[in-house]
Amino acid sequence: MVADNAAESAKDKTENTDVLHSTHTVIKNALNKLGYPDEVFELMKDPMRLMTVRIPVRMDNGDIQIFTGYRAQHNDAVGPTKGGVRFHPNVTEKEVKALSIWMSLKAGIVDLPYGGGKGGIICDPREMSFRELEGLSRGYVRAISQIVGPNKDIPAPDVFTNSQIMAWMMDEYSRIDEFNNPGFITGKPIVLGGSHGRESATAKGVTICINEAAKKKGLNIEGSRIVVQGFGNAGSFLAKFLHDAGAKVVGISDAYGGLHDPDGLDIDYLLDRRDSFGTVTNLFDHTISNDELLELDCDILVPAAVQNQITEQNANKIKAGIVVEAANGPTTLEGTRILSERGILLVPDVLASSGGVTVSYFEWVQNNQGYYWSAEEIDEKLHENLIKSFNNIYNTSETRRVDMRLAAYMVGVRKMAEAARFRGWV
Ligand SMILES: NC(=O)C1=CN([C@@H]2O[C@H](COP(=O)(O)OP(=O)(O)OC[C@H]3O[C@@H](n4cnc5c(N)ncnc54)[C@H](O)[C@@H]3O)[C@@H](O)[C@H]2O)C=CC1
Ligand SMILES: O=C(O)CCC(=O)C(=O)O
């Protein structure tokens, strides 16, 4: 049975790291606080559609390998569903379901005309050739083509996928559809209808949230000490933005370990040397573990890699005064409770990482209208949207006396719940 709230789940002897379970717990709590009946939770606890596909790919050695993939469409009451596709060995059906729910919440928080979707393929792209990856990307689109489209469900990049993969997917969909259809997917290269600013949008959104959080805590970004876990799309651009703003990035990591320098790391050098999967630590002899990285002395900690990193095991050892979740699901319910009790300001994933989908929305709008905006226009619109969303959630958290995660869920579910009610679904 799903625990009623974070405090109740705290009674569990062993911490539950099931991301779908924790999502259910917080959504249920948010809907209760807003006064919605139980049937709204019943509607929202799972995606309205989940497709499992098997994708045969001829590998470079001549063998056929069959990959398993998923596409979850959480709720399309507000509009078409939208969200990234993850290529990772640890992808599971449950994870994709939770990720699709978080996308619905993000769309609600930044007020986009979408519901949430998410996809994933169980694979390790670091072990695959360019040709094999192209075959997998095209095979996935063929397998899900009936349920996706510019007005149905619009994919985008996520962990270990990038603009090249979006380009192959867009090309495959356009062939099936028999006309050029850039609005089918976002995060494309600019020459194929991509948007200025999409590549760095997630990190830009996180930076905006960090600036707002720092103001609330009276912290000056210039000279502040930052630790970033993950050096991929989100983490590396973020480290660069903060470094350029005068902060000292004292720690970064990737899947293989972390680097630490209390005087500040040379971020430009690391950016130059990282590979396309966000790996850089393999070039160094002296590394620390990801666990050690999270507990480094710093002012702001940004988990920007994978889920379940801040848990009941280490939340008491976090030294940062502000934690901003660039990754999806990096803090467990117990971790959230402990940070909150310690007075650490936790800016939750569904708010902090919503810059990516916001600029994806701008990309889709530009594709639909066939008229493109400048980088400055995109930047201005992103700032305006995220500053408003941050303060809306911060104020909700203050006035309702709830932590920022619960406040974000309360803001995020409301539009979807209202749309479902007007449609007569609940
Ligand atoms: N790319 C985007 O637009 C968005 C990404 N996110 C979230 O941000 C997080 C990072 O995504 P991206 O930067 O796009 O992925 P990416 O694939 O570009 O980079 C992932 C980074 O995390 C590291 N990593 C992987 N497994 C790890 C582990 N077990 N421990 C420590 N580090 C590990 C990798 O080495 C790499 O540096 C994910 O949770 C993703 O869902 C959220 C919103 C949008
Ligand atoms: O850009 C998008 O549409 C989705 C990005 C995404 O997958 C996420 O925010 O987790």
Short mmCIF file of C-alpha atoms and ligand atoms in Angstrom, two decimals:
data_model
loop_
_atom_site.label_atom_id
_atom_site.label_comp_id
_atom_site.label_asym_id
_atom_site.label_seq_id
_atom_site.Cartn_x
_atom_site.Cartn_y
_atom_site.Cartn_z
CA MET A 1 0.00 0.00 0.00
CA VAL A 2 1.21 3.52 -0.76
CA ALA A 3 2.25 5.44 2.36
CA ASP A 4 0.14 8.54 3.00
CA ASN A 5 2.98 11.00 3.34
CA ALA A 6 6.72 11.36 3.78
CA ALA A 7 6.47 11.20 7.58
CA GLU A 8 4.63 7.88 7.38
CA SER A 9 7.13 6.38 4.97
CA ALA A 10 9.85 7.50 7.39
CA LYS A 11 8.63 4.77 9.72
CA ASP A 12 9.75 2.15 7.21
CA LYS A 13 12.82 0.35 8.43
CA THR A 14 14.40 0.11 5.01
CA GLU A 15 14.21 3.15 2.86
CA ASN A 16 12.10 2.74 -0.26
CA THR A 17 14.05 3.88 -3.32
CA ASP A 18 11.27 3.05 -5.77
CA VAL A 19 10.77 6.36 -7.62
CA LEU A 20 7.18 5.52 -8.57
CA HIS A 21 6.34 4.89 -4.93
CA SER A 22 7.79 8.24 -3.84
CA THR A 23 6.01 10.06 -6.66
CA HIS A 24 2.69 8.50 -5.61
CA THR A 25 3.30 9.52 -2.01
CA VAL A 26 3.89 13.17 -2.80
CA ILE A 27 1.14 13.43 -5.46
CA LYS A 28 -1.38 11.96 -3.07
CA ASN A 29 -0.33 14.38 -0.39
CA ALA A 30 -0.53 17.33 -2.83
CA LEU A 31 -4.02 16.35 -4.03
CA ASN A 32 -5.21 15.94 -0.42
CA LYS A 33 -3.89 19.39 0.49
CA LEU A 34 -5.73 20.85 -2.53
CA GLY A 35 -8.94 19.04 -1.52
CA TYR A 36 -9.31 16.78 -4.56
CA PRO A 37 -11.19 13.48 -4.15
CA ASP A 38 -9.40 10.09 -4.29
CA GLU A 39 -10.46 9.40 -7.88
CA VAL A 40 -8.16 12.20 -9.08
CA PHE A 41 -5.24 10.33 -7.51
CA GLU A 42 -6.47 7.09 -9.11
CA LEU A 43 -6.41 8.84 -12.50
CA MET A 44 -2.95 10.32 -12.00
CA LYS A 45 -1.05 7.51 -10.32
CA ASP A 46 -0.18 5.76 -13.60
CA PRO A 47 0.27 6.79 -17.24
CA MET A 48 -2.87 6.61 -19.37
CA ARG A 49 -0.85 4.73 -21.99
CA LEU A 50 2.34 2.68 -21.73
CA MET A 51 3.85 0.99 -24.75
CA THR A 52 6.58 -1.66 -24.51
CA VAL A 53 8.48 -2.31 -27.72
CA ARG A 54 11.13 -4.78 -28.88
CA ILE A 55 13.64 -3.33 -31.32
CA PRO A 56 15.85 -5.59 -33.44
CA VAL A 57 19.17 -4.03 -34.45
CA ARG A 58 21.88 -5.58 -36.62
CA MET A 59 25.10 -5.02 -34.68
CA ASP A 60 28.49 -4.38 -36.29
CA ASN A 61 29.54 -8.02 -35.76
CA GLY A 62 26.61 -9.18 -37.90
CA ASP A 63 24.45 -10.47 -35.01
CA ILE A 64 20.91 -9.23 -34.40
CA GLN A 65 20.37 -7.85 -30.89
CA ILE A 66 16.86 -7.23 -29.56
CA PHE A 67 16.48 -4.16 -27.33
CA THR A 68 13.51 -3.39 -25.07
CA GLY A 69 12.09 0.14 -25.02
CA TYR A 70 9.17 2.00 -23.48
CA ARG A 71 7.07 5.08 -24.10
CA ALA A 72 4.78 6.27 -21.31
CA GLN A 73 2.11 8.93 -21.84
CA HIS A 74 1.00 10.08 -18.45
CA ASN A 75 -2.00 12.33 -19.02
CA ASP A 76 -3.15 14.31 -22.06
CA ALA A 77 -5.98 16.26 -20.45
CA VAL A 78 -4.09 19.56 -20.94
CA GLY A 79 -2.58 18.81 -24.35
CA PRO A 80 -0.21 16.44 -26.18
CA THR A 81 2.25 14.61 -23.96
CA LYS A 82 5.91 15.61 -24.00
CA GLY A 83 9.20 14.38 -22.57
CA GLY A 84 12.63 12.94 -23.23
CA VAL A 85 13.94 9.54 -24.27
CA ARG A 86 16.64 7.94 -22.11
CA PHE A 87 19.18 5.38 -23.38
CA HIS A 88 20.59 3.66 -20.28
CA PRO A 89 21.26 0.10 -19.03
CA ASN A 90 19.17 0.71 -15.88
CA VAL A 91 15.97 1.86 -17.62
CA THR A 92 12.90 0.12 -16.17
CA GLU A 93 9.17 0.32 -16.82
CA LYS A 94 8.58 1.81 -13.36
CA GLU A 95 11.24 4.46 -13.88
CA VAL A 96 9.74 5.52 -17.22
CA LYS A 97 6.29 5.71 -15.63
CA ALA A 98 7.56 7.95 -12.81
CA LEU A 99 9.50 10.10 -15.25
CA SER A 100 6.33 10.63 -17.33
CA ILE A 101 4.44 11.77 -14.22
CA TRP A 102 7.23 14.23 -13.39
CA MET A 103 6.95 15.63 -16.93
CA SER A 104 3.23 16.33 -16.33
CA LEU A 105 4.18 18.16 -13.13
CA LYS A 106 6.88 20.19 -14.89
CA ALA A 107 4.42 21.22 -17.62
CA GLY A 108 1.99 22.34 -14.89
CA ILE A 109 4.67 24.26 -13.00
CA VAL A 110 5.96 26.24 -15.99
CA ASP A 111 2.45 26.44 -17.45
CA LEU A 112 2.96 24.71 -20.81
CA PRO A 113 0.04 23.32 -22.87
CA TYR A 114 1.25 19.73 -22.42
CA GLY A 115 0.87 16.58 -20.38
CA GLY A 116 3.87 14.43 -19.50
CA GLY A 117 5.49 11.67 -21.53
CA LYS A 118 8.77 9.82 -21.28
CA GLY A 119 10.61 7.07 -23.11
CA GLY A 120 13.56 4.83 -22.50
CA ILE A 121 15.53 2.01 -24.06
CA ILE A 122 17.53 -0.53 -22.06
CA CYS A 123 20.96 -0.25 -23.67
CA ASP A 124 24.43 1.12 -23.05
CA PRO A 125 25.17 3.65 -25.82
CA ARG A 126 28.76 3.99 -24.52
CA GLU A 127 29.34 0.46 -25.82
CA MET A 128 27.64 0.99 -29.20
CA SER A 129 28.95 2.32 -32.51
CA PHE A 130 27.47 5.34 -34.28
CA ARG A 131 25.87 3.01 -36.85
CA GLU A 132 24.32 0.77 -34.18
CA LEU A 133 22.95 3.81 -32.34
CA GLU A 134 21.37 5.12 -35.54
CA GLY A 135 19.70 1.72 -36.11
CA LEU A 136 18.38 1.69 -32.54
CA SER A 137 17.06 5.27 -32.73
CA ARG A 138 15.27 4.65 -36.03
CA GLY A 139 13.94 1.27 -34.84
CA TYR A 140 12.48 2.88 -31.71
CA VAL A 141 10.63 5.52 -33.77
CA ARG A 142 9.23 2.86 -36.13
CA ALA A 143 8.02 0.88 -33.11
CA ILE A 144 6.24 3.80 -31.40
CA SER A 145 5.23 5.77 -34.53
CA GLN A 146 1.50 5.15 -34.10
CA ILE A 147 1.27 6.79 -30.71
CA VAL A 148 3.64 9.77 -31.20
CA GLY A 149 3.43 12.89 -33.38
CA PRO A 150 3.51 16.70 -33.15
CA ASN A 151 -0.02 16.82 -31.76
CA LYS A 152 0.06 13.53 -29.83
CA ASP A 153 3.35 13.04 -27.99
CA ILE A 154 6.61 14.89 -28.63
CA PRO A 155 9.91 13.24 -27.57
CA ALA A 156 13.17 15.06 -26.67
CA PRO A 157 16.67 14.29 -25.29
CA ASP A 158 17.42 12.90 -21.82
CA VAL A 159 20.26 10.82 -20.33
CA PHE A 160 22.71 9.58 -23.01
CA THR A 161 20.65 10.94 -25.93
CA ASN A 162 21.53 14.10 -27.85
CA SER A 163 20.75 16.28 -30.87
CA GLN A 164 22.20 13.70 -33.33
CA ILE A 165 19.83 11.04 -31.99
CA MET A 166 16.93 13.53 -32.21
CA ALA A 167 17.92 14.18 -35.85
CA TRP A 168 17.80 10.46 -36.76
CA MET A 169 14.47 10.10 -34.98
CA MET A 170 13.03 13.14 -36.76
CA ASP A 171 14.23 11.84 -40.13
CA GLU A 172 12.70 8.40 -39.50
CA TYR A 173 9.37 9.89 -38.43
CA SER A 174 9.33 12.23 -41.45
CA ARG A 175 9.86 9.24 -43.77
CA ILE A 176 6.99 7.33 -42.16
CA ASP A 177 4.79 10.43 -42.28
CA GLU A 178 5.89 11.18 -45.87
CA PHE A 179 6.62 14.84 -45.19
CA ASN A 180 9.18 16.86 -43.26
CA ASN A 181 7.92 17.03 -39.73
CA PRO A 182 10.31 18.92 -37.41
CA GLY A 183 7.64 19.45 -34.72
CA PHE A 184 7.60 15.70 -33.98
CA ILE A 185 10.61 15.99 -31.70
CA THR A 186 12.62 18.71 -29.91
CA GLY A 187 16.29 19.08 -29.05
CA LYS A 188 17.19 18.87 -32.76
CA PRO A 189 20.28 20.45 -34.32
CA ILE A 190 19.55 24.10 -35.25
CA VAL A 191 19.83 23.38 -39.01
CA LEU A 192 16.94 20.88 -38.70
CA GLY A 193 14.59 23.28 -36.90
CA GLY A 194 16.15 23.13 -33.44
CA SER A 195 15.94 26.14 -31.18
CA HIS A 196 18.65 28.46 -30.00
CA GLY A 197 19.30 27.76 -26.36
CA ARG A 198 17.82 24.23 -26.16
CA GLU A 199 21.17 22.52 -25.64
CA SER A 200 21.97 24.59 -22.56
CA ALA A 201 18.35 25.16 -21.48
CA THR A 202 18.23 22.68 -18.60
CA ALA A 203 21.40 24.14 -17.09
CA LYS A 204 20.18 27.70 -17.71
CA GLY A 205 16.94 26.91 -15.88
CA VAL A 206 18.91 25.41 -12.98
CA THR A 207 21.11 28.53 -12.88
CA ILE A 208 18.04 30.77 -12.69
CA CYS A 209 16.70 28.68 -9.78
CA ILE A 210 20.10 28.81 -8.06
CA ASN A 211 20.14 32.61 -8.34
CA GLU A 212 16.63 32.87 -6.90
CA ALA A 213 17.40 30.40 -4.09
CA ALA A 214 20.63 32.26 -3.25
CA LYS A 215 18.67 35.53 -2.95
CA LYS A 216 16.29 33.89 -0.46
CA LYS A 217 19.25 32.64 1.59
CA GLY A 218 21.22 35.91 1.32
CA LEU A 219 24.07 34.13 -0.48
CA ASN A 220 26.20 35.87 -3.10
CA ILE A 221 26.87 33.60 -6.10
CA GLU A 222 30.18 35.32 -6.75
CA GLY A 223 32.73 33.49 -4.62
CA SER A 224 30.27 30.80 -3.50
CA ARG A 225 31.43 27.15 -3.57
CA ILE A 226 29.52 24.78 -5.82
CA VAL A 227 29.54 20.99 -6.25
CA VAL A 228 27.93 19.44 -9.34
CA GLN A 229 27.31 15.69 -9.64
CA GLY A 230 27.21 14.68 -13.33
CA PHE A 231 29.10 16.37 -16.16
CA GLY A 232 26.74 15.74 -19.08
CA ASN A 233 24.32 18.09 -20.77
CA ALA A 234 22.85 19.46 -17.53
CA GLY A 235 25.93 19.35 -15.27
CA SER A 236 28.63 20.61 -17.62
CA PHE A 237 26.74 23.67 -18.92
CA LEU A 238 25.73 24.44 -15.36
CA ALA A 239 29.33 24.30 -14.11
CA LYS A 240 30.28 26.67 -16.93
CA PHE A 241 27.47 29.16 -16.21
CA LEU A 242 28.31 29.28 -12.50
CA HIS A 243 32.06 29.47 -13.12
CA ASP A 244 31.46 32.40 -15.51
CA ALA A 245 29.29 34.07 -12.84
CA GLY A 246 32.26 34.07 -10.45
CA ALA A 247 31.39 31.01 -8.38
CA LYS A 248 34.06 28.47 -7.44
CA VAL A 249 33.14 25.01 -8.75
CA VAL A 250 35.02 22.91 -6.19
CA GLY A 251 33.72 19.48 -7.24
CA ILE A 252 32.33 17.71 -10.31
CA SER A 253 31.77 14.06 -11.14
CA ASP A 254 30.68 11.58 -13.77
CA ALA A 255 29.65 7.91 -13.63
CA TYR A 256 33.24 6.85 -12.86
CA GLY A 257 34.14 9.21 -9.99
CA GLY A 258 34.67 12.82 -8.97
CA LEU A 259 37.25 15.62 -8.97
CA HIS A 260 37.77 17.98 -6.05
CA ASP A 261 39.78 21.18 -5.69
CA PRO A 262 38.88 23.55 -2.82
CA ASP A 263 40.41 26.43 -4.83
CA GLY A 264 38.07 25.76 -7.78
CA LEU A 265 38.41 23.44 -10.78
CA ASP A 266 39.44 24.58 -14.26
CA ILE A 267 36.00 24.20 -15.81
CA ASP A 268 36.99 25.34 -19.32
CA TYR A 269 39.70 22.67 -19.44
CA LEU A 270 37.29 19.97 -18.21
CA LEU A 271 34.65 21.01 -20.76
CA ASP A 272 37.23 20.80 -23.49
CA ARG A 273 38.27 17.27 -22.45
CA ARG A 274 34.91 15.65 -21.62
CA ASP A 275 33.50 13.14 -24.12
CA SER A 276 30.01 13.14 -25.62
CA PHE A 277 28.69 11.01 -22.71
CA GLY A 278 29.88 13.52 -20.09
CA THR A 279 32.92 11.47 -19.02
CA VAL A 280 36.08 13.31 -17.97
CA THR A 281 37.33 11.87 -14.67
CA ASN A 282 38.98 8.89 -16.41
CA LEU A 283 41.75 11.30 -17.47
CA PHE A 284 42.83 11.89 -13.85
CA ASP A 285 44.77 9.78 -11.34
CA HIS A 286 43.38 11.36 -8.18
CA THR A 287 39.63 10.99 -8.04
CA ILE A 288 37.07 10.73 -5.25
CA SER A 289 33.90 8.62 -5.19
CA ASN A 290 30.46 10.02 -6.00
CA ASP A 291 29.49 9.41 -2.35
CA GLU A 292 32.42 11.53 -1.15
CA LEU A 293 31.57 14.24 -3.67
CA LEU A 294 28.06 14.70 -2.29
CA GLU A 295 29.44 15.31 1.21
CA LEU A 296 32.04 17.93 0.21
CA ASP A 297 32.14 21.25 2.02
CA CYS A 298 30.27 23.71 -0.24
CA ASP A 299 27.45 26.27 -0.32
CA ILE A 300 25.38 24.80 -3.16
CA LEU A 301 25.08 21.14 -4.18
CA VAL A 302 23.60 20.22 -7.55
CA PRO A 303 22.87 16.55 -8.25
CA ALA A 304 22.75 16.48 -12.09
CA ALA A 305 23.10 12.76 -12.88
CA VAL A 306 20.79 9.97 -11.75
CA GLN A 307 18.14 9.20 -9.11
CA ASN A 308 18.40 8.19 -5.43
CA GLN A 309 21.67 9.95 -4.66
CA ILE A 310 20.64 11.81 -1.46
CA THR A 311 19.08 9.27 0.89
CA GLU A 312 18.65 8.63 4.60
CA GLN A 313 22.22 7.30 4.53
CA ASN A 314 23.89 10.57 3.61
CA ALA A 315 21.34 13.42 4.01
CA ASN A 316 22.67 14.23 7.47
CA LYS A 317 26.19 14.57 6.07
CA ILE A 318 25.35 17.05 3.29
CA LYS A 319 27.16 20.32 4.04
CA ALA A 320 25.56 22.58 1.43
CA GLY A 321 22.93 25.09 2.59
CA ILE A 322 21.14 24.91 -0.78
CA VAL A 323 20.49 21.75 -2.84
CA VAL A 324 19.14 22.25 -6.35
CA GLU A 325 17.99 19.12 -8.21
CA ALA A 326 19.00 19.30 -11.86
CA ALA A 327 18.55 15.52 -12.18
CA ASN A 328 15.18 13.82 -12.08
CA GLY A 329 14.60 12.13 -8.71
CA PRO A 330 18.03 12.50 -7.06
CA THR A 331 16.64 12.77 -3.50
CA THR A 332 14.50 10.13 -1.79
CA LEU A 333 11.53 10.94 0.45
CA GLU A 334 13.67 10.33 3.52
CA GLY A 335 16.47 12.45 2.10
CA THR A 336 13.95 15.24 1.47
CA ARG A 337 12.60 15.04 5.00
CA ILE A 338 16.08 15.15 6.57
CA LEU A 339 17.26 18.09 4.44
CA SER A 340 14.06 19.97 5.18
CA GLU A 341 14.38 19.37 8.96
CA ARG A 342 17.97 20.61 8.80
CA GLY A 343 16.79 23.89 7.21
CA ILE A 344 18.52 23.19 3.90
CA LEU A 345 16.70 24.83 1.00
CA LEU A 346 15.90 22.04 -1.49
CA VAL A 347 14.76 23.20 -4.93
CA PRO A 348 12.98 20.12 -6.36
CA ASP A 349 13.62 18.51 -9.75
CA VAL A 350 10.17 19.24 -11.19
CA LEU A 351 10.93 22.96 -10.84
CA ALA A 352 14.74 23.15 -11.13
CA SER A 353 15.04 21.00 -14.28
CA SER A 354 12.06 22.47 -16.12
CA GLY A 355 14.19 24.81 -18.28
CA GLY A 356 14.74 21.97 -20.78
CA VAL A 357 11.08 21.33 -21.51
CA THR A 358 10.37 25.07 -21.49
CA VAL A 359 12.78 25.70 -24.36
CA SER A 360 11.56 22.49 -26.02
CA TYR A 361 8.13 24.10 -25.99
CA PHE A 362 9.62 27.21 -27.64
CA GLU A 363 11.21 24.92 -30.26
CA TRP A 364 7.86 23.22 -30.98
CA VAL A 365 6.09 26.60 -31.24
CA GLN A 366 8.75 27.84 -33.70
CA ASN A 367 8.38 24.62 -35.75
CA ASN A 368 4.60 25.02 -35.83
CA GLN A 369 4.71 28.69 -36.88
CA GLY A 370 7.73 28.29 -39.19
CA TYR A 371 9.25 31.49 -37.79
CA TYR A 372 12.31 31.40 -35.57
CA TRP A 373 13.37 33.51 -32.58
CA SER A 374 16.81 34.81 -31.67
CA ALA A 375 18.90 33.40 -28.81
CA GLU A 376 18.20 36.60 -26.85
CA GLU A 377 14.43 36.22 -27.24
CA ILE A 378 14.57 32.61 -26.03
CA ASP A 379 16.74 33.58 -23.06
CA GLU A 380 14.41 36.38 -22.05
CA LYS A 381 11.30 34.17 -22.25
CA LEU A 382 13.02 31.40 -20.25
CA HIS A 383 14.10 33.82 -17.50
CA GLU A 384 10.65 35.36 -17.25
CA ASN A 385 8.95 31.97 -16.99
CA LEU A 386 11.33 30.35 -14.51
CA ILE A 387 11.65 33.32 -12.13
CA LYS A 388 7.84 33.47 -11.97
CA SER A 389 7.56 29.70 -11.43
CA PHE A 390 10.26 29.64 -8.74
CA ASN A 391 8.61 32.41 -6.75
CA ASN A 392 5.15 30.91 -7.14
CA ILE A 393 6.40 27.67 -5.58
CA TYR A 394 8.53 29.39 -2.94
CA ASN A 395 5.53 31.47 -1.86
CA THR A 396 3.25 28.41 -1.85
CA SER A 397 5.79 26.65 0.34
CA GLU A 398 5.87 29.59 2.77
CA THR A 399 2.13 30.23 2.94
CA ARG A 400 1.09 26.55 3.11
CA ARG A 401 4.03 25.67 5.40
CA VAL A 402 5.13 22.73 3.27
CA ASP A 403 8.52 21.86 1.80
CA MET A 404 9.37 23.04 -1.72
CA ARG A 405 8.79 19.57 -3.21
CA LEU A 406 5.25 19.31 -1.91
CA ALA A 407 4.61 22.94 -2.92
CA ALA A 408 5.86 22.17 -6.45
CA TYR A 409 3.60 19.11 -6.72
CA MET A 410 0.62 21.19 -5.50
CA VAL A 411 1.27 23.77 -8.22
CA GLY A 412 2.09 21.08 -10.82
CA VAL A 413 -1.01 18.88 -10.46
CA ARG A 414 -3.59 21.63 -10.32
CA LYS A 415 -3.89 22.45 -14.05
CA MET A 416 -4.01 18.77 -15.00
CA ALA A 417 -6.66 18.03 -12.37
CA GLU A 418 -8.78 20.98 -13.52
CA ALA A 419 -8.45 20.01 -17.20
CA ALA A 420 -9.48 16.43 -16.39
CA ARG A 421 -12.48 17.73 -14.46
CA PHE A 422 -13.66 20.01 -17.27
CA ARG A 423 -13.33 17.11 -19.71
CA GLY A 424 -15.59 15.09 -17.44
CA TRP A 425 -12.96 12.43 -16.66
CA VAL A 426 -13.24 12.77 -12.89
N1 LIG B 1 19.00 16.80 -20.95
C1 LIG B 1 17.92 17.44 -20.55
O1 LIG B 1 17.38 18.30 -21.25
C2 LIG B 1 17.34 17.17 -19.19
C3 LIG B 1 17.95 16.32 -18.29
N2 LIG B 1 17.39 16.17 -17.04
C4 LIG B 1 17.96 15.25 -16.08
O2 LIG B 1 19.30 15.63 -15.76
C5 LIG B 1 20.05 14.46 -15.43
C6 LIG B 1 21.29 14.41 -16.31
O3 LIG B 1 20.84 14.38 -17.67
P1 LIG B 1 21.79 14.82 -18.87
O4 LIG B 1 22.81 15.79 -18.39
O5 LIG B 1 20.91 15.16 -19.98
O6 LIG B 1 22.48 13.43 -19.20
P2 LIG B 1 23.86 13.17 -19.94
O7 LIG B 1 23.74 11.84 -20.52
O8 LIG B 1 24.24 14.29 -20.83
O9 LIG B 1 24.94 13.13 -18.72
C7 LIG B 1 24.79 12.28 -17.63
C8 LIG B 1 25.95 12.52 -16.68
O10 LIG B 1 25.72 11.77 -15.47
C9 LIG B 1 26.83 10.90 -15.25
N3 LIG B 1 26.36 9.68 -14.59
C10 LIG B 1 25.69 8.65 -15.15
N4 LIG B 1 25.47 7.71 -14.21
C11 LIG B 1 25.99 8.18 -13.05
C12 LIG B 1 26.08 7.69 -11.73
N5 LIG B 1 25.56 6.50 -11.40
N6 LIG B 1 26.69 8.46 -10.79
C13 LIG B 1 27.20 9.67 -11.11
N7 LIG B 1 27.16 10.19 -12.35
C14 LIG B 1 26.57 9.45 -13.30
C15 LIG B 1 27.41 10.64 -16.64
O11 LIG B 1 28.75 10.17 -16.55
C16 LIG B 1 27.28 12.04 -17.24
O12 LIG B 1 28.34 12.87 -16.79
C17 LIG B 1 19.10 13.28 -15.62
O13 LIG B 1 18.48 12.96 -14.40
C18 LIG B 1 18.07 13.82 -16.59
O14 LIG B 1 16.83 13.15 -16.51
C19 LIG B 1 16.30 16.86 -16.64
C20 LIG B 1 15.68 17.72 -17.49
C21 LIG B 1 16.10 17.89 -18.85
O1 LIG B 2 12.62 18.75 -23.46
C1 LIG B 2 11.70 18.00 -23.21
O2 LIG B 2 10.67 17.94 -23.84
C2 LIG B 2 11.79 17.02 -22.04
C3 LIG B 2 12.99 17.11 -21.18
C4 LIG B 2 12.94 16.01 -20.16
O3 LIG B 2 12.89 14.85 -20.51
C5 LIG B 2 12.92 16.32 -18.74
O4 LIG B 2 12.68 17.47 -18.35
O5 LIG B 2 13.12 15.39 -17.93
#
